[in-house]
Amino acid sequence: MTKPWKREENGETIIRTCAWSPPGCHPVGCGLQLHVKDGVLTSVEGDPEHPITRGALCPRCLALKDVVYHKDRIMYPMKRDPKDRGKDKWERITLKEAFDLLEEKTRYFTKEHGPESIVVFCGTGREATVFHNELTFMGFGSPNACYAQSGWSCYAPRVSQMAYLMGGGYPEIDYAARYPDRYEHPGWEAPKYIMLWGKEPLKSNADGLWGHAIIDMMKNYGTKLICVDPRINWIGTRAEINLQLRPGTDAALALGLLNVIITEDLYDHEAVEKWTFGFDQLAERVKEYPPEKVAEITWVPKELIIDAARKFATSKHSALGWGLSVDQNPNGIQVGQALLAILAITDNIDVPGGCTLGLPIQDDTNVDMINRAMEAGTVSPELFEKRIGAKEYPFVCQLMSTNHPDAVLDTLESWEPYRLRMGVFQSSNVIGGAISAAQVRWLEAMQKSLEFVCATELFHNATTMALADLVIPLKTFAEHNTMVESHYGFNVAFNGACNAAVDVVEGVSDLGFMMEIGRRMFPDYWSQFTSEEDYQAKVRIPGNLTWEQFREIGIDQPEEIYRKAEKGLMRFDGEPGYMSTTGKIELYSTVYEHFGDDPLPYFIEPPRSPVSTPELFGKYPFVLTTGGRVYPFFHSEHRQIDRLREINPQPIVEINSAAAKRLGIAEGDWVWIENELGRVKQVAHLTEGIDERVVHAQHGWWFPEQDGQEPNLFGFRQSNINVIMPHKAIGKMGFGDTFKCEICNIYKVTEQ
């Protein structure tokens, strides 16, 4: 980057920065230039020198100013009497008074009921996720860190699979992200095919992938797409092959592709021999999934299954981008195992034009975090063993070092094995947001159990209004200094500096919140950090750089090294291979076997489906999937931003035109989406891009313009599909849920 991070032009100060959160977004780190005059953010534009985004911005970044100065933004700390929960009766207090109260309550519950009586909730995708475990263990001294999504079904299943099956790293589409000269670099080659599996990267930029790179490679380098999705979305209309599967049958389809690749001898024998374990057992397993059988299960024609398998396996090299559909499936662990097997046996891992591979994270993993907490004395081994769900779901809780979310709801309802009495919501709208299932149960359980609640947020939502006794405003990424790293460190394309440009609220950043409560509760540990910038330099910024040095660089891209396993870079001992139990990529998982599951991938029907519950399907005759991204929102955020809401003003359910005609549903009609747990209403959008037996509902809907007080709580019960998602419909080892594969009925709203 040729320009300094801060410069004066035409009477304005221009701050170069990278996007992070809040407001929410995945850690893509898009490049922005923030224009400031007289201390006020006047405009936002893309940074043409950013090596990845090169001046392009999504609608959410362009609307940053609307968020920063929104009339409904929480501007200062507030408290209210617990008897006024659910009412808009807040008293303004200072930031010091807010932390005095938070410290007082933390010490009280720790002394009277033990630190395990405190539970810390965190939302999805935001910067807060980076600090969640540390905040819990080393800020509040509690063992109970809770990401409240049923089955921990976002990103963690994929990351855990990589840890268990090959010892770390995360595969991502190779789009030359580590090269300053990007596609022009002589060491890079374009993927011949990209298989997008439940991934719509233009809208989600998921986990750090710059989605528009897919378009760059298609337009300029001839990359072709294979899309695996129940819906034919915009990018699917540009694909060579669409595998439009029945929701929830991903494992069967992946095994069917493996069947073709193996039985037709399309795999790379050298890669299999040198770098995989259990190929012969896998070859026997996939015999159970011939294309004819898989076609019957998945609704995908066998000719397309065969064609996709042949083209992907024989095109060196090709890449696979796997999305949230892998996680939000009770069978998701097996889906991920099968997809990794496809990449491994076709030699498309850690090669130019295939999938890049992140290095194993030796430091700052969740496991390392708890070790540091124990060394610092903030959490003892005995206390750590009390985290809820750890004994029932060790596969999830050992690696993530957190609670199991479904077990937390059980505990809130039953007070077993102990009562949770204090809740901290760090950037997490559990009641009316995008992650939790059975949201009314969460609401009622927390109202019953939690005696004190603190929340950090930008705007009031159902969670703050229903539960919070103390609310502390969060700073946007335009108001604090931080660092963004793609894929949360699991496959770092670059590290980017996020530079504060304005100071608007009397509040804190997510890091500042953690450091302030940490200094009060555990000063011996936190005294080593003099500021947030000092923390970033000592804990997060690579290369022993100071914050000032790092922000001047702006973007730090690590060197791209392919075939790291051959070079001894995937093991801490420097030996060739991987850090799995066998030293290879495990097609047959010794770890899954240890935890009591089948060591080979397999397919099981979703708990409720046309096959597993045919009589129930007669009453609820549509397969329901949800979670598809849209351009203006990040999950449940941004609903109060007028310019973004204009793009998507109402919650939309997609239904096939022929199915809608049979039901008397027209474009724009409000319709009920109903199952055994209740019903919510959304606006029908008729399309030919979805099977007549499938509907897709938008997720995370609430209405900031409605009454926020009880009983309405911004209308979250009205249209949020999460309300009718089941609790604990999870996989055998604890990961996965049925957000992508439920059943429902759909019919027109007739009452006024």
mmCIF file with all atom_site columns, C-alpha atoms in Angstrom, residues 558-736:
data_model
loop_
_atom_site.group_PDB
_atom_site.id
_atom_site.type_symbol
_atom_site.label_atom_id
_atom_site.label_alt_id
_atom_site.label_comp_id
_atom_site.label_asym_id
_atom_site.label_entity_id
_atom_site.label_seq_id
_atom_site.pdbx_PDB_ins_code
_atom_site.Cartn_x
_atom_site.Cartn_y
_atom_site.Cartn_z
_atom_site.occupancy
_atom_site.B_iso_or_equiv
_atom_site.pdbx_formal_charge
_atom_site.auth_seq_id
_atom_site.auth_comp_id
_atom_site.auth_asym_id
_atom_site.auth_atom_id
_atom_site.pdbx_PDB_model_num
ATOM 1   C CA . PRO A 1 558 ? 1.656   -14.496 4.840   1.00 0.00 ? 558 PRO A CA 1
ATOM 2   C CA . GLU A 1 559 ? 3.648   -16.366 2.232   1.00 0.00 ? 559 GLU A CA 1
ATOM 3   C CA . GLU A 1 560 ? 1.746   -18.969 0.242   1.00 0.00 ? 560 GLU A CA 1
ATOM 4   C CA . ILE A 1 561 ? 3.472   -22.345 0.515   1.00 0.00 ? 561 ILE A CA 1
ATOM 5   C CA . TYR A 1 562 ? 1.885   -25.298 -1.253  1.00 0.00 ? 562 TYR A CA 1
ATOM 6   C CA . ARG A 1 563 ? 2.285   -28.989 -0.333  1.00 0.00 ? 563 ARG A CA 1
ATOM 7   C CA . LYS A 1 564 ? 3.158   -28.157 3.240   1.00 0.00 ? 564 LYS A CA 1
ATOM 8   C CA . ALA A 1 565 ? 2.771   -31.771 4.396   1.00 0.00 ? 565 ALA A CA 1
ATOM 9   C CA . GLU A 1 566 ? 5.688   -32.789 2.170   1.00 0.00 ? 566 GLU A CA 1
ATOM 10  C CA . LYS A 1 567 ? 7.816   -30.002 3.644   1.00 0.00 ? 567 LYS A CA 1
ATOM 11  C CA . GLY A 1 568 ? 7.086   -30.822 7.290   1.00 0.00 ? 568 GLY A CA 1
ATOM 12  C CA . LEU A 1 569 ? 5.047   -27.655 7.820   1.00 0.00 ? 569 LEU A CA 1
ATOM 13  C CA . MET A 1 570 ? 1.855   -29.386 8.935   1.00 0.00 ? 570 MET A CA 1
ATOM 14  C CA . ARG A 1 571 ? 3.508   -30.902 11.996  1.00 0.00 ? 571 ARG A CA 1
ATOM 15  C CA . PHE A 1 572 ? 5.049   -29.146 14.953  1.00 0.00 ? 572 PHE A CA 1
ATOM 16  C CA . ASP A 1 573 ? 7.930   -31.638 14.942  1.00 0.00 ? 573 ASP A CA 1
ATOM 17  C CA . GLY A 1 574 ? 8.849   -30.730 11.361  1.00 0.00 ? 574 GLY A CA 1
ATOM 18  C CA . GLU A 1 575 ? 8.336   -34.225 10.017  1.00 0.00 ? 575 GLU A CA 1
ATOM 19  C CA . PRO A 1 576 ? 6.453   -34.830 6.758   1.00 0.00 ? 576 PRO A CA 1
ATOM 20  C CA . GLY A 1 577 ? 2.752   -35.593 7.142   1.00 0.00 ? 577 GLY A CA 1
ATOM 21  C CA . TYR A 1 578 ? -0.091  -34.319 9.272   1.00 0.00 ? 578 TYR A CA 1
ATOM 22  C CA . MET A 1 579 ? -0.785  -33.972 12.981  1.00 0.00 ? 579 MET A CA 1
ATOM 23  C CA . SER A 1 580 ? -3.514  -36.609 13.026  1.00 0.00 ? 580 SER A CA 1
ATOM 24  C CA . THR A 1 581 ? -3.217  -39.818 15.045  1.00 0.00 ? 581 THR A CA 1
ATOM 25  C CA . THR A 1 582 ? -1.877  -41.653 12.002  1.00 0.00 ? 582 THR A CA 1
ATOM 26  C CA . GLY A 1 583 ? 0.103   -38.773 10.537  1.00 0.00 ? 583 GLY A CA 1
ATOM 27  C CA . LYS A 1 584 ? -2.092  -38.772 7.444   1.00 0.00 ? 584 LYS A CA 1
ATOM 28  C CA . ILE A 1 585 ? -5.453  -37.456 6.312   1.00 0.00 ? 585 ILE A CA 1
ATOM 29  C CA . GLU A 1 586 ? -7.813  -39.927 7.907   1.00 0.00 ? 586 GLU A CA 1
ATOM 30  C CA . LEU A 1 587 ? -10.439 -41.254 5.517   1.00 0.00 ? 587 LEU A CA 1
ATOM 31  C CA . TYR A 1 588 ? -11.039 -43.781 8.288   1.00 0.00 ? 588 TYR A CA 1
ATOM 32  C CA . SER A 1 589 ? -11.120 -41.731 11.473  1.00 0.00 ? 589 SER A CA 1
ATOM 33  C CA . THR A 1 590 ? -9.409  -43.174 14.501  1.00 0.00 ? 590 THR A CA 1
ATOM 34  C CA . VAL A 1 591 ? -10.773 -40.263 16.545  1.00 0.00 ? 591 VAL A CA 1
ATOM 35  C CA . TYR A 1 592 ? -14.405 -40.831 15.517  1.00 0.00 ? 592 TYR A CA 1
ATOM 36  C CA . GLU A 1 593 ? -13.924 -44.467 16.427  1.00 0.00 ? 593 GLU A CA 1
ATOM 37  C CA . HIS A 1 594 ? -12.560 -43.421 19.826  1.00 0.00 ? 594 HIS A CA 1
ATOM 38  C CA . PHE A 1 595 ? -15.665 -41.325 20.467  1.00 0.00 ? 595 PHE A CA 1
ATOM 39  C CA . GLY A 1 596 ? -17.959 -44.238 19.620  1.00 0.00 ? 596 GLY A CA 1
ATOM 40  C CA . ASP A 1 597 ? -19.041 -43.281 16.120  1.00 0.00 ? 597 ASP A CA 1
ATOM 41  C CA . ASP A 1 598 ? -18.511 -45.002 12.798  1.00 0.00 ? 598 ASP A CA 1
ATOM 42  C CA . PRO A 1 599 ? -14.962 -44.226 11.609  1.00 0.00 ? 599 PRO A CA 1
ATOM 43  C CA . LEU A 1 600 ? -16.166 -44.035 7.996   1.00 0.00 ? 600 LEU A CA 1
ATOM 44  C CA . PRO A 1 601 ? -18.629 -41.548 6.465   1.00 0.00 ? 601 PRO A CA 1
ATOM 45  C CA . TYR A 1 602 ? -22.241 -42.690 6.210   1.00 0.00 ? 602 TYR A CA 1
ATOM 46  C CA . PHE A 1 603 ? -25.670 -41.308 5.430   1.00 0.00 ? 603 PHE A CA 1
ATOM 47  C CA . ILE A 1 604 ? -28.629 -41.146 7.800   1.00 0.00 ? 604 ILE A CA 1
ATOM 48  C CA . GLU A 1 605 ? -32.002 -39.607 7.100   1.00 0.00 ? 605 GLU A CA 1
ATOM 49  C CA . PRO A 1 606 ? -32.860 -36.360 8.887   1.00 0.00 ? 606 PRO A CA 1
ATOM 50  C CA . PRO A 1 607 ? -35.034 -36.922 11.988  1.00 0.00 ? 607 PRO A CA 1
ATOM 51  C CA . ARG A 1 608 ? -38.106 -35.650 10.136  1.00 0.00 ? 608 ARG A CA 1
ATOM 52  C CA . SER A 1 609 ? -38.221 -36.248 6.400   1.00 0.00 ? 609 SER A CA 1
ATOM 53  C CA . PRO A 1 610 ? -40.323 -37.818 3.632   1.00 0.00 ? 610 PRO A CA 1
ATOM 54  C CA . VAL A 1 611 ? -38.505 -41.083 4.341   1.00 0.00 ? 611 VAL A CA 1
ATOM 55  C CA . SER A 1 612 ? -37.962 -41.187 8.110   1.00 0.00 ? 612 SER A CA 1
ATOM 56  C CA . THR A 1 613 ? -41.426 -39.865 9.053   1.00 0.00 ? 613 THR A CA 1
ATOM 57  C CA . PRO A 1 614 ? -43.732 -40.442 6.063   1.00 0.00 ? 614 PRO A CA 1
ATOM 58  C CA . GLU A 1 615 ? -46.953 -40.083 8.070   1.00 0.00 ? 615 GLU A CA 1
ATOM 59  C CA . LEU A 1 616 ? -45.815 -36.769 9.544   1.00 0.00 ? 616 LEU A CA 1
ATOM 60  C CA . PHE A 1 617 ? -44.690 -35.659 6.097   1.00 0.00 ? 617 PHE A CA 1
ATOM 61  C CA . GLY A 1 618 ? -48.254 -36.232 4.951   1.00 0.00 ? 618 GLY A CA 1
ATOM 62  C CA . LYS A 1 619 ? -49.308 -33.510 7.388   1.00 0.00 ? 619 LYS A CA 1
ATOM 63  C CA . TYR A 1 620 ? -46.283 -31.275 6.692   1.00 0.00 ? 620 TYR A CA 1
ATOM 64  C CA . PRO A 1 621 ? -45.594 -32.013 3.028   1.00 0.00 ? 621 PRO A CA 1
ATOM 65  C CA . PHE A 1 622 ? -42.689 -29.688 2.319   1.00 0.00 ? 622 PHE A CA 1
ATOM 66  C CA . VAL A 1 623 ? -39.008 -30.074 3.105   1.00 0.00 ? 623 VAL A CA 1
ATOM 67  C CA . LEU A 1 624 ? -37.997 -26.824 4.821   1.00 0.00 ? 624 LEU A CA 1
ATOM 68  C CA . THR A 1 625 ? -34.546 -25.342 4.545   1.00 0.00 ? 625 THR A CA 1
ATOM 69  C CA . THR A 1 626 ? -33.337 -21.986 5.810   1.00 0.00 ? 626 THR A CA 1
ATOM 70  C CA . GLY A 1 627 ? -30.242 -19.867 6.281   1.00 0.00 ? 627 GLY A CA 1
ATOM 71  C CA . GLY A 1 628 ? -29.554 -18.677 2.748   1.00 0.00 ? 628 GLY A CA 1
ATOM 72  C CA . ARG A 1 629 ? -27.789 -15.327 2.797   1.00 0.00 ? 629 ARG A CA 1
ATOM 73  C CA . VAL A 1 630 ? -29.065 -12.047 1.390   1.00 0.00 ? 630 VAL A CA 1
ATOM 74  C CA . TYR A 1 631 ? -27.028 -8.993  0.383   1.00 0.00 ? 631 TYR A CA 1
ATOM 75  C CA . PRO A 1 632 ? -28.310 -6.343  2.835   1.00 0.00 ? 632 PRO A CA 1
ATOM 76  C CA . PHE A 1 633 ? -28.198 -8.214  6.158   1.00 0.00 ? 633 PHE A CA 1
ATOM 77  C CA . PHE A 1 634 ? -25.710 -10.130 8.248   1.00 0.00 ? 634 PHE A CA 1
ATOM 78  C CA . HIS A 1 635 ? -27.967 -12.727 9.862   1.00 0.00 ? 635 HIS A CA 1
ATOM 79  C CA . SER A 1 636 ? -30.347 -10.718 12.092  1.00 0.00 ? 636 SER A CA 1
ATOM 80  C CA . GLU A 1 637 ? -28.428 -7.420  11.892  1.00 0.00 ? 637 GLU A CA 1
ATOM 81  C CA . HIS A 1 638 ? -29.140 -4.288  9.855   1.00 0.00 ? 638 HIS A CA 1
ATOM 82  C CA . ARG A 1 639 ? -32.950 -4.582  9.867   1.00 0.00 ? 639 ARG A CA 1
ATOM 83  C CA . GLN A 1 640 ? -33.270 -0.954  11.076  1.00 0.00 ? 640 GLN A CA 1
ATOM 84  C CA . ILE A 1 641 ? -31.096 0.503   8.310   1.00 0.00 ? 641 ILE A CA 1
ATOM 85  C CA . ASP A 1 642 ? -33.572 2.011   5.829   1.00 0.00 ? 642 ASP A CA 1
ATOM 86  C CA . ARG A 1 643 ? -31.359 1.784   2.742   1.00 0.00 ? 643 ARG A CA 1
ATOM 87  C CA . LEU A 1 644 ? -30.685 -1.890  3.378   1.00 0.00 ? 644 LEU A CA 1
ATOM 88  C CA . ARG A 1 645 ? -34.232 -2.724  4.385   1.00 0.00 ? 645 ARG A CA 1
ATOM 89  C CA . GLU A 1 646 ? -35.455 -1.306  1.065   1.00 0.00 ? 646 GLU A CA 1
ATOM 90  C CA . ILE A 1 647 ? -33.577 -4.105  -0.682  1.00 0.00 ? 647 ILE A CA 1
ATOM 91  C CA . ASN A 1 648 ? -35.302 -6.802  1.371   1.00 0.00 ? 648 ASN A CA 1
ATOM 92  C CA . PRO A 1 649 ? -38.227 -5.165  3.245   1.00 0.00 ? 649 PRO A CA 1
ATOM 93  C CA . GLN A 1 650 ? -40.054 -8.304  4.419   1.00 0.00 ? 650 GLN A CA 1
ATOM 94  C CA . PRO A 1 651 ? -39.149 -11.899 5.333   1.00 0.00 ? 651 PRO A CA 1
ATOM 95  C CA . ILE A 1 652 ? -39.334 -14.070 2.232   1.00 0.00 ? 652 ILE A CA 1
ATOM 96  C CA . VAL A 1 653 ? -40.128 -17.742 1.796   1.00 0.00 ? 653 VAL A CA 1
ATOM 97  C CA . GLU A 1 654 ? -39.339 -19.221 -1.607  1.00 0.00 ? 654 GLU A CA 1
ATOM 98  C CA . ILE A 1 655 ? -41.810 -21.712 -3.056  1.00 0.00 ? 655 ILE A CA 1
ATOM 99  C CA . ASN A 1 656 ? -42.021 -23.355 -6.450  1.00 0.00 ? 656 ASN A CA 1
ATOM 100 C CA . SER A 1 657 ? -44.517 -21.639 -8.762  1.00 0.00 ? 657 SER A CA 1
ATOM 101 C CA . ALA A 1 658 ? -46.430 -24.841 -9.537  1.00 0.00 ? 658 ALA A CA 1
ATOM 102 C CA . ALA A 1 659 ? -46.720 -25.755 -5.854  1.00 0.00 ? 659 ALA A CA 1
ATOM 103 C CA . ALA A 1 660 ? -47.910 -22.230 -5.051  1.00 0.00 ? 660 ALA A CA 1
ATOM 104 C CA . LYS A 1 661 ? -50.550 -22.385 -7.768  1.00 0.00 ? 661 LYS A CA 1
ATOM 105 C CA . ARG A 1 662 ? -51.949 -25.616 -6.309  1.00 0.00 ? 662 ARG A CA 1
ATOM 106 C CA . LEU A 1 663 ? -52.204 -23.909 -2.914  1.00 0.00 ? 663 LEU A CA 1
ATOM 107 C CA . GLY A 1 664 ? -53.726 -20.681 -4.205  1.00 0.00 ? 664 GLY A CA 1
ATOM 108 C CA . ILE A 1 665 ? -50.664 -18.664 -3.232  1.00 0.00 ? 665 ILE A CA 1
ATOM 109 C CA . ALA A 1 666 ? -49.667 -15.686 -5.360  1.00 0.00 ? 666 ALA A CA 1
ATOM 110 C CA . GLU A 1 667 ? -46.462 -13.655 -5.459  1.00 0.00 ? 667 GLU A CA 1
ATOM 111 C CA . GLY A 1 668 ? -46.318 -11.360 -2.434  1.00 0.00 ? 668 GLY A CA 1
ATOM 112 C CA . ASP A 1 669 ? -48.946 -13.191 -0.355  1.00 0.00 ? 669 ASP A CA 1
ATOM 113 C CA . TRP A 1 670 ? -48.316 -13.582 3.355   1.00 0.00 ? 670 TRP A CA 1
ATOM 114 C CA . VAL A 1 671 ? -48.214 -17.299 4.148   1.00 0.00 ? 671 VAL A CA 1
ATOM 115 C CA . TRP A 1 672 ? -47.963 -19.400 7.271   1.00 0.00 ? 672 TRP A CA 1
ATOM 116 C CA . ILE A 1 673 ? -45.027 -21.784 7.654   1.00 0.00 ? 673 ILE A CA 1
ATOM 117 C CA . GLU A 1 674 ? -46.129 -24.389 10.161  1.00 0.00 ? 674 GLU A CA 1
ATOM 118 C CA . ASN A 1 675 ? -44.815 -27.507 11.858  1.00 0.00 ? 675 ASN A CA 1
ATOM 119 C CA . GLU A 1 676 ? -45.307 -29.312 15.158  1.00 0.00 ? 676 GLU A CA 1
ATOM 120 C CA . LEU A 1 677 ? -43.656 -26.457 17.074  1.00 0.00 ? 677 LEU A CA 1
ATOM 121 C CA . GLY A 1 678 ? -45.895 -23.676 15.815  1.00 0.00 ? 678 GLY A CA 1
ATOM 122 C CA . ARG A 1 679 ? -46.088 -21.305 12.902  1.00 0.00 ? 679 ARG A CA 1
ATOM 123 C CA . VAL A 1 680 ? -44.567 -18.078 11.611  1.00 0.00 ? 680 VAL A CA 1
ATOM 124 C CA . LYS A 1 681 ? -45.493 -15.988 8.607   1.00 0.00 ? 681 LYS A CA 1
ATOM 125 C CA . GLN A 1 682 ? -43.437 -14.725 5.694   1.00 0.00 ? 682 GLN A CA 1
ATOM 126 C CA . VAL A 1 683 ? -44.046 -13.310 2.230   1.00 0.00 ? 683 VAL A CA 1
ATOM 127 C CA . ALA A 1 684 ? -44.176 -15.804 -0.631  1.00 0.00 ? 684 ALA A CA 1
ATOM 128 C CA . HIS A 1 685 ? -41.767 -15.482 -3.502  1.00 0.00 ? 685 HIS A CA 1
ATOM 129 C CA . LEU A 1 686 ? -42.555 -17.792 -6.407  1.00 0.00 ? 686 LEU A CA 1
ATOM 130 C CA . THR A 1 687 ? -39.630 -19.283 -8.288  1.00 0.00 ? 687 THR A CA 1
ATOM 131 C CA . GLU A 1 688 ? -38.711 -22.066 -10.684 1.00 0.00 ? 688 GLU A CA 1
ATOM 132 C CA . GLY A 1 689 ? -35.370 -22.483 -8.937  1.00 0.00 ? 689 GLY A CA 1
ATOM 133 C CA . ILE A 1 690 ? -36.609 -24.746 -6.170  1.00 0.00 ? 690 ILE A CA 1
ATOM 134 C CA . ASP A 1 691 ? -38.179 -28.211 -6.184  1.00 0.00 ? 691 ASP A CA 1
ATOM 135 C CA . GLU A 1 692 ? -41.961 -28.420 -5.807  1.00 0.00 ? 692 GLU A CA 1
ATOM 136 C CA . ARG A 1 693 ? -41.436 -30.377 -2.591  1.00 0.00 ? 693 ARG A CA 1
ATOM 137 C CA . VAL A 1 694 ? -39.073 -27.839 -0.971  1.00 0.00 ? 694 VAL A CA 1
ATOM 138 C CA . VAL A 1 695 ? -39.418 -24.337 0.507   1.00 0.00 ? 695 VAL A CA 1
ATOM 139 C CA . HIS A 1 696 ? -36.715 -21.990 1.709   1.00 0.00 ? 696 HIS A CA 1
ATOM 140 C CA . ALA A 1 697 ? -37.419 -19.462 4.500   1.00 0.00 ? 697 ALA A CA 1
ATOM 141 C CA . GLN A 1 698 ? -35.245 -16.499 5.405   1.00 0.00 ? 698 GLN A CA 1
ATOM 142 C CA . HIS A 1 699 ? -33.807 -16.606 8.915   1.00 0.00 ? 699 HIS A CA 1
ATOM 143 C CA . GLY A 1 700 ? -33.192 -14.218 11.786  1.00 0.00 ? 700 GLY A CA 1
ATOM 144 C CA . TRP A 1 701 ? -36.173 -11.925 11.184  1.00 0.00 ? 701 TRP A CA 1
ATOM 145 C CA . TRP A 1 702 ? -37.404 -9.336  13.668  1.00 0.00 ? 702 TRP A CA 1
ATOM 146 C CA . PHE A 1 703 ? -38.910 -5.887  13.275  1.00 0.00 ? 703 PHE A CA 1
ATOM 147 C CA . PRO A 1 704 ? -37.067 -2.991  14.951  1.00 0.00 ? 704 PRO A CA 1
ATOM 148 C CA . GLU A 1 705 ? -39.906 -0.673  13.914  1.00 0.00 ? 705 GLU A CA 1
ATOM 149 C CA . GLN A 1 706 ? -42.392 -2.583  16.092  1.00 0.00 ? 706 GLN A CA 1
ATOM 150 C CA . ASP A 1 707 ? -42.977 -2.257  19.843  1.00 0.00 ? 707 ASP A CA 1
ATOM 151 C CA . GLY A 1 708 ? -39.917 -3.571  21.635  1.00 0.00 ? 708 GLY A CA 1
ATOM 152 C CA . GLN A 1 709 ? -41.586 -4.147  24.984  1.00 0.00 ? 709 GLN A CA 1
ATOM 153 C CA . GLU A 1 710 ? -43.138 -7.353  26.228  1.00 0.00 ? 710 GLU A CA 1
ATOM 154 C CA . PRO A 1 711 ? -45.078 -9.177  24.996  1.00 0.00 ? 711 PRO A CA 1
ATOM 155 C CA . ASN A 1 712 ? -44.165 -8.151  21.419  1.00 0.00 ? 712 ASN A CA 1
ATOM 156 C CA . LEU A 1 713 ? -40.389 -7.866  21.733  1.00 0.00 ? 713 LEU A CA 1
ATOM 157 C CA . PHE A 1 714 ? -39.947 -6.400  18.250  1.00 0.00 ? 714 PHE A CA 1
ATOM 158 C CA . GLY A 1 715 ? -42.191 -9.055  16.742  1.00 0.00 ? 715 GLY A CA 1
ATOM 159 C CA . PHE A 1 716 ? -39.625 -11.839 16.876  1.00 0.00 ? 716 PHE A CA 1
ATOM 160 C CA . ARG A 1 717 ? -42.330 -14.508 17.258  1.00 0.00 ? 717 ARG A CA 1
ATOM 161 C CA . GLN A 1 718 ? -44.067 -13.284 14.107  1.00 0.00 ? 718 GLN A CA 1
ATOM 162 C CA . SER A 1 719 ? -41.690 -14.242 11.303  1.00 0.00 ? 719 SER A CA 1
ATOM 163 C CA . ASN A 1 720 ? -38.463 -15.662 12.704  1.00 0.00 ? 720 ASN A CA 1
ATOM 164 C CA . ILE A 1 721 ? -38.144 -19.193 11.328  1.00 0.00 ? 721 ILE A CA 1
ATOM 165 C CA . ASN A 1 722 ? -35.880 -20.029 14.291  1.00 0.00 ? 722 ASN A CA 1
ATOM 166 C CA . VAL A 1 723 ? -38.984 -19.993 16.512  1.00 0.00 ? 723 VAL A CA 1
ATOM 167 C CA . ILE A 1 724 ? -40.203 -23.254 14.950  1.00 0.00 ? 724 ILE A CA 1
ATOM 168 C CA . MET A 1 725 ? -36.823 -24.988 14.764  1.00 0.00 ? 725 MET A CA 1
ATOM 169 C CA . PRO A 1 726 ? -36.498 -27.923 17.179  1.00 0.00 ? 726 PRO A CA 1
ATOM 170 C CA . HIS A 1 727 ? -34.251 -28.143 20.209  1.00 0.00 ? 727 HIS A CA 1
ATOM 171 C CA . LYS A 1 728 ? -31.567 -30.835 20.248  1.00 0.00 ? 728 LYS A CA 1
ATOM 172 C CA . ALA A 1 729 ? -32.173 -32.402 16.826  1.00 0.00 ? 729 ALA A CA 1
ATOM 173 C CA . ILE A 1 730 ? -28.433 -33.008 16.652  1.00 0.00 ? 730 ILE A CA 1
ATOM 174 C CA . GLY A 1 731 ? -25.866 -35.558 15.541  1.00 0.00 ? 731 GLY A CA 1
ATOM 175 C CA . LYS A 1 732 ? -24.630 -38.498 17.579  1.00 0.00 ? 732 LYS A CA 1
ATOM 176 C CA . MET A 1 733 ? -21.453 -36.760 18.737  1.00 0.00 ? 733 MET A CA 1
ATOM 177 C CA . GLY A 1 734 ? -23.167 -33.429 19.416  1.00 0.00 ? 734 GLY A CA 1
ATOM 178 C CA . PHE A 1 735 ? -22.602 -31.365 16.278  1.00 0.00 ? 735 PHE A CA 1
ATOM 179 C CA . GLY A 1 736 ? -25.262 -30.495 13.701  1.00 0.00 ? 736 GLY A CA 1
#
